[in-house]
Tab-separated table of C-alpha atoms in Angstrom:
chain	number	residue	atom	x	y	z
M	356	UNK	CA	0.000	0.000	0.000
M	357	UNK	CA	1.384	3.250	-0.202
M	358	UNK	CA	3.469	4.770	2.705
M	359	UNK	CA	4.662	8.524	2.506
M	360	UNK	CA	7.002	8.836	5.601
M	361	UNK	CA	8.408	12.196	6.576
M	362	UNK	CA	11.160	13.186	8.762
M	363	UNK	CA	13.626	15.651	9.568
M	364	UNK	CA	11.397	18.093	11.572
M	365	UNK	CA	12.730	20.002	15.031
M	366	UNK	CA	13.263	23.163	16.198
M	367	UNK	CA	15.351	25.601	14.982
M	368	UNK	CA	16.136	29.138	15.357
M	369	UNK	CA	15.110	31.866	12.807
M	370	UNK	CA	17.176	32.394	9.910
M	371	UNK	CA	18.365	28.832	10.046
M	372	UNK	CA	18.019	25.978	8.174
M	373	UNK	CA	16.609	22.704	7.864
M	374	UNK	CA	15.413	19.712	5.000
M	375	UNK	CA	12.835	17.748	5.053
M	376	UNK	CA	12.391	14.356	3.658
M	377	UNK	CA	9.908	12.392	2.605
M	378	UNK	CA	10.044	8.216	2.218
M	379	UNK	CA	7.477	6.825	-0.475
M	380	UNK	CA	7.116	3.269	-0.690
M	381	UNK	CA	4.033	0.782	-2.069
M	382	UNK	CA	3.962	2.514	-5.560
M	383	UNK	CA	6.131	4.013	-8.430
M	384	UNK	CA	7.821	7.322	-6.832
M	385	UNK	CA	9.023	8.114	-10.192
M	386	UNK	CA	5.885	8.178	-11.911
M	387	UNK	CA	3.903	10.566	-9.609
M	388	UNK	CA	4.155	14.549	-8.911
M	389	UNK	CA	4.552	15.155	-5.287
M	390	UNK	CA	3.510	18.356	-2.969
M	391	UNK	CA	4.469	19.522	0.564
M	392	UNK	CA	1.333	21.282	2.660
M	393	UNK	CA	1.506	23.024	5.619
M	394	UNK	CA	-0.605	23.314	8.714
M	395	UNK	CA	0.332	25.765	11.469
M	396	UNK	CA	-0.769	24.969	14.710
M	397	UNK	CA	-4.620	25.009	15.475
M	398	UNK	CA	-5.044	26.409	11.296
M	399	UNK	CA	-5.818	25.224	8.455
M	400	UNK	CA	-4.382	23.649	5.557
M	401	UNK	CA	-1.786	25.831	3.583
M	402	UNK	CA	-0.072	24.511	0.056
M	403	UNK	CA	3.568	25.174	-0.252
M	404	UNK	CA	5.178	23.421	-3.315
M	405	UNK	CA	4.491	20.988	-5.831
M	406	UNK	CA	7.159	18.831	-8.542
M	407	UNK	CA	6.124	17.072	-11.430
M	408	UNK	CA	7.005	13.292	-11.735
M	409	UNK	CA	10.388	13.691	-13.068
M	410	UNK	CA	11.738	17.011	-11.331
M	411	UNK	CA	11.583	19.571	-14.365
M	412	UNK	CA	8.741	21.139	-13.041
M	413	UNK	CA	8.322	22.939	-9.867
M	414	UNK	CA	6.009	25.724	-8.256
M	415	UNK	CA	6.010	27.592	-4.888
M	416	UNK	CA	3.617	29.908	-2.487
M	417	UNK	CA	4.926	33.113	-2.611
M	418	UNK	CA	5.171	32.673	1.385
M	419	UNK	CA	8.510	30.363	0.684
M	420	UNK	CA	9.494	31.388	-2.985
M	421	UNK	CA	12.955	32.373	-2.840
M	422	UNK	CA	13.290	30.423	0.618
M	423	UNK	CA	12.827	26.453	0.171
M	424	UNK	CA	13.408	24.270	-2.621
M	425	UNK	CA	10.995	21.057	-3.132
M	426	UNK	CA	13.750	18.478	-5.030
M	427	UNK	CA	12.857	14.720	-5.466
M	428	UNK	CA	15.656	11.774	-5.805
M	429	UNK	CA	13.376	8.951	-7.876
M	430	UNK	CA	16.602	6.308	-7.131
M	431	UNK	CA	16.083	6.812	-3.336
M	432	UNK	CA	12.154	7.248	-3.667
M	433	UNK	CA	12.339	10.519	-2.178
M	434	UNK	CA	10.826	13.651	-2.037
M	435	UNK	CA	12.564	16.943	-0.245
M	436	UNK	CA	11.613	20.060	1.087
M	437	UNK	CA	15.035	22.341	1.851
M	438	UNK	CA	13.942	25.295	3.819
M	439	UNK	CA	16.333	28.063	4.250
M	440	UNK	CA	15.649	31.710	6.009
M	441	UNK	CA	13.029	30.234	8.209
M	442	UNK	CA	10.701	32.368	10.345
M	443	UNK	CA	8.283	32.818	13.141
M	444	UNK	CA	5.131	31.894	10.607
M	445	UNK	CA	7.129	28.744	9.014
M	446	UNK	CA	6.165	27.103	12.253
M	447	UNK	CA	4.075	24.312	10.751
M	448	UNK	CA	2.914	19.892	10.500
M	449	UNK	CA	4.629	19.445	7.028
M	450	UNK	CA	2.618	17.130	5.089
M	451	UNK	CA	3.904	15.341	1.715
M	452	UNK	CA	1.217	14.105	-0.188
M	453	UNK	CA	1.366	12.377	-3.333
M	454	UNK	CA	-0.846	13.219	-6.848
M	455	UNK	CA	-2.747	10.594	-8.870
M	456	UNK	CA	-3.602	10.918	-12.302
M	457	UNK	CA	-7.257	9.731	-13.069
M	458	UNK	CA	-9.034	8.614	-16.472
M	459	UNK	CA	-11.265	11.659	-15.255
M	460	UNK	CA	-8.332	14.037	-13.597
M	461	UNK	CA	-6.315	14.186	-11.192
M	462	UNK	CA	-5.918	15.323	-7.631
M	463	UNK	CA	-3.803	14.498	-4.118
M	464	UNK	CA	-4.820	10.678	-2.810
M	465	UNK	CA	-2.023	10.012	-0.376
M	466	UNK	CA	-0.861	11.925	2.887
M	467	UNK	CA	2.095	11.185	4.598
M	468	UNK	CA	1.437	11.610	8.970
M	469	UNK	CA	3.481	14.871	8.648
M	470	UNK	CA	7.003	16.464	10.790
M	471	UNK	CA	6.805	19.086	12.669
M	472	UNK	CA	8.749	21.949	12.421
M	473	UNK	CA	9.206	24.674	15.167
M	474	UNK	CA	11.030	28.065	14.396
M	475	UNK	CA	12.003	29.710	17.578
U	500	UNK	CA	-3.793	34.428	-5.896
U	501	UNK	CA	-7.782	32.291	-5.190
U	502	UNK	CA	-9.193	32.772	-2.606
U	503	UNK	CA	-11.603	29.793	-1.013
U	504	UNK	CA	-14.098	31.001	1.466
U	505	UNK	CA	-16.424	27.959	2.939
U	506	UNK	CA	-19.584	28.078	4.631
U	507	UNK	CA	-19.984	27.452	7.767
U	508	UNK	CA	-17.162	27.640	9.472
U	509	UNK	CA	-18.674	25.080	11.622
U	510	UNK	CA	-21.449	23.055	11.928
U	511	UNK	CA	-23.292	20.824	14.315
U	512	UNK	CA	-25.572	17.787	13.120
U	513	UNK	CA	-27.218	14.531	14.674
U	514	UNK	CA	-26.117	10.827	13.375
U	515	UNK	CA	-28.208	10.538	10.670
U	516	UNK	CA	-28.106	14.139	9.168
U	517	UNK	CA	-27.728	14.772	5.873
U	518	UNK	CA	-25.214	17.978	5.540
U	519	UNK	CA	-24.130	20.031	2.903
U	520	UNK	CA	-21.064	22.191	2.861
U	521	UNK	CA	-19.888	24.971	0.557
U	522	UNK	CA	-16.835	26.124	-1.097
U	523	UNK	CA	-17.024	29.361	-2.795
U	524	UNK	CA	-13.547	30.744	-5.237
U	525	UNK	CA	-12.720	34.034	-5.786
U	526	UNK	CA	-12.548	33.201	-9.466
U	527	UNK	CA	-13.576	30.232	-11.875
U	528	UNK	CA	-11.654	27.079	-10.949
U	529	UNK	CA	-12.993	24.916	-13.988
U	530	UNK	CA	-13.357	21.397	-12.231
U	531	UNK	CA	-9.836	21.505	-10.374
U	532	UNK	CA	-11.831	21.186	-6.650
U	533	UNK	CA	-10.857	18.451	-4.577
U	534	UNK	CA	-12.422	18.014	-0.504
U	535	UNK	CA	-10.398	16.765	2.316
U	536	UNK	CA	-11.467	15.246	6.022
U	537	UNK	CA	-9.090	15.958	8.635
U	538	UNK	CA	-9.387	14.612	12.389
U	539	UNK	CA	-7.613	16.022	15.366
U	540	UNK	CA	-4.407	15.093	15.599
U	541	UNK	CA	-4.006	13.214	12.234
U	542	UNK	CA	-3.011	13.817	8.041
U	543	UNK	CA	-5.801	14.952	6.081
U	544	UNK	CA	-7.630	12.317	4.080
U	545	UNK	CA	-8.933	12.763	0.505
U	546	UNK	CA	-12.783	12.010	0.127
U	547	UNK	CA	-13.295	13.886	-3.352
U	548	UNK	CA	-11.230	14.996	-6.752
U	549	UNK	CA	-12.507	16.913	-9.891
U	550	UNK	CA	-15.264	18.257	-7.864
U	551	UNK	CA	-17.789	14.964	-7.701
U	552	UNK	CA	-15.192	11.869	-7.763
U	553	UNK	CA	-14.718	10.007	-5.082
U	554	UNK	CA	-11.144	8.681	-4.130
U	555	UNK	CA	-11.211	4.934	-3.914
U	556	UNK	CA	-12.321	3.585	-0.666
U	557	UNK	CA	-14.197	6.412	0.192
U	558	UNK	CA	-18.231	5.339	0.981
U	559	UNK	CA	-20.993	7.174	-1.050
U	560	UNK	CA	-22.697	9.201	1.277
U	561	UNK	CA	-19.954	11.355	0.377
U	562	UNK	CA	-20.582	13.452	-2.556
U	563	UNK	CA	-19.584	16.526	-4.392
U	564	UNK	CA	-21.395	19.143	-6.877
U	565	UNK	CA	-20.793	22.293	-8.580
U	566	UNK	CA	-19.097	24.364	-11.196
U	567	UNK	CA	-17.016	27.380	-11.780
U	568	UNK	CA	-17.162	29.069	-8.373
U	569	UNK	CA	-19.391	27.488	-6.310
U	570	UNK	CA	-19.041	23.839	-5.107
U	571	UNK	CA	-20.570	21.476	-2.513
U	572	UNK	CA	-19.362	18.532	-0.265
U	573	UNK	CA	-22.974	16.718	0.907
U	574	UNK	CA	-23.016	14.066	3.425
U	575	UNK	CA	-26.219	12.001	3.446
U	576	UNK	CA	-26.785	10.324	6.293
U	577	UNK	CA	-23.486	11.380	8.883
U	578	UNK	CA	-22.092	8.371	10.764
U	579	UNK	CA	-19.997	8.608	14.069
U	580	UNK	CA	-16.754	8.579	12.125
U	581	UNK	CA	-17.652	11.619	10.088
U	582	UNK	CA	-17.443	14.058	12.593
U	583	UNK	CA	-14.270	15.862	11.323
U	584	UNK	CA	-13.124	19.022	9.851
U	585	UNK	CA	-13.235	19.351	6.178
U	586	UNK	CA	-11.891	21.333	3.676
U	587	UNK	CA	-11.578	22.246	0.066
U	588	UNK	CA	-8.631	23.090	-2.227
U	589	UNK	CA	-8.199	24.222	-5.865
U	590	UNK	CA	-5.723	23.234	-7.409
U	591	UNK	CA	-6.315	24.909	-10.947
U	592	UNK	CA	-4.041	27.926	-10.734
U	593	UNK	CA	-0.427	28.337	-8.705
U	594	UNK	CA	-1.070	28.933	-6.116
U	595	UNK	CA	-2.964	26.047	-5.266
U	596	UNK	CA	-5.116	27.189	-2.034
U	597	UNK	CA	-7.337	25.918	0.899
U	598	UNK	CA	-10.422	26.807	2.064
U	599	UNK	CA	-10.231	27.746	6.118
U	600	UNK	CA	-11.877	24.570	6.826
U	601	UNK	CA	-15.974	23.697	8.139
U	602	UNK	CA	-15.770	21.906	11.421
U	603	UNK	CA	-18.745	19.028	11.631
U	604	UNK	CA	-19.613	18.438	15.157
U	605	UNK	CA	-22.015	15.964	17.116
U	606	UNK	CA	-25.052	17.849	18.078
């Protein structure tokens, strides 16, 4: 069955740094686009980056453009989120989640059970 | 960037309800609206894709409706499992964004 695992969450101090990773297993890494979503505590749900199936596309929120990098190693099965500059409002349960392509679409199916990251 | 306001922000309902839930964007997302159930403490899990498909597993008294701005997430017949937060999310233009989220509580 499919497994997203992530780790590398913790607390750090603002203006550090830190990467998340993200294990897949149970399915093809290589052959599915992969996002990171946020949740700060007690908030809702809040998209951060998304890369297509083979790397060569990738897009941001403008919260963390110019700050993290979402990067993807299909030999390890595994997705990354660097995260450089962090702040205050970075404070967040990462989540990766994985997209499925449909006969009739697509859309996220899988959720890994998320790191969590503390700035402070 | 779109803008997804839902309505309520929360609800409370009886085992046996029938809810509906709304998702309103800021601007046409064609039929890139997916729903998500979320319980304390745990990942979100993805009920609904392309506005009315259900992902596999999920059981049919979950449904989804709608069109260019406005969409719904119905729930005929709430069980004791349902009780969650939900939310929606279009993912038709980068950004990709969220609605705040409808919490379903036991009446």
């Amino acid at each position: 069955q499919v497994q997203l695992v992530e780790s590398g969450g913790g607390v750090v101090q603002p203006g550090r740094s830190l990467r998340l990773s993200c294990a897949a297993s149970g399915f093809t890494f290589s052959s599915y686009g992969m996002h990171w979503v946020r949740q700060a505590p007690g908030k809702g749900l809040d998209w951060v980056a998304v890369i297509s199936y083979d790397g060569s596309n990738k897009n941001y929120a403008d919260s963390v453009k110019g700050r993290f990098t979402i990067s993807r190693d299909n030999s390890n099965n595994t997705l990354y989120l660097q995260m450089d500059s962090l702040r205050a409002e970075d404070t967040a349960i990462y989540y990766c989640a994985r997209e499925r392509l449909y006969s009739s679409g697509w859309g996220i199916d899988s959720w890994g059970q998320g790191t969590l990251v503390t700035v402070s | 960037d779109i803008q997804m306001t839902q309505s309520p922000s929360s609800l409370s309902a009886s085992v046996g309800d029938t809810v509906t839930i709304t998702c309103r964007a800021s601007q046409g997302v064609r039929n890139y609206l997916a729903w998500f159930q979320q319980k304390p403490g745990k990942a979100p899990k993805s009920l609904i894709y392309g506005v009315s498909n259900l992902q596999t597993g999920v059981p049919s008294r979950f449904s989804g409706s709608g069109s260019g701005t406005d969409f719904t997430l119905t729930i005929s017949g709430l069980q004791p499992e349902d009780f969650a937060t939900y939310f929606c999310h279009q993912y038709s233009y980068f950004p990709h964004t969220f609605g705040q989220g409808t919490k379903l509580e036991i009446k």
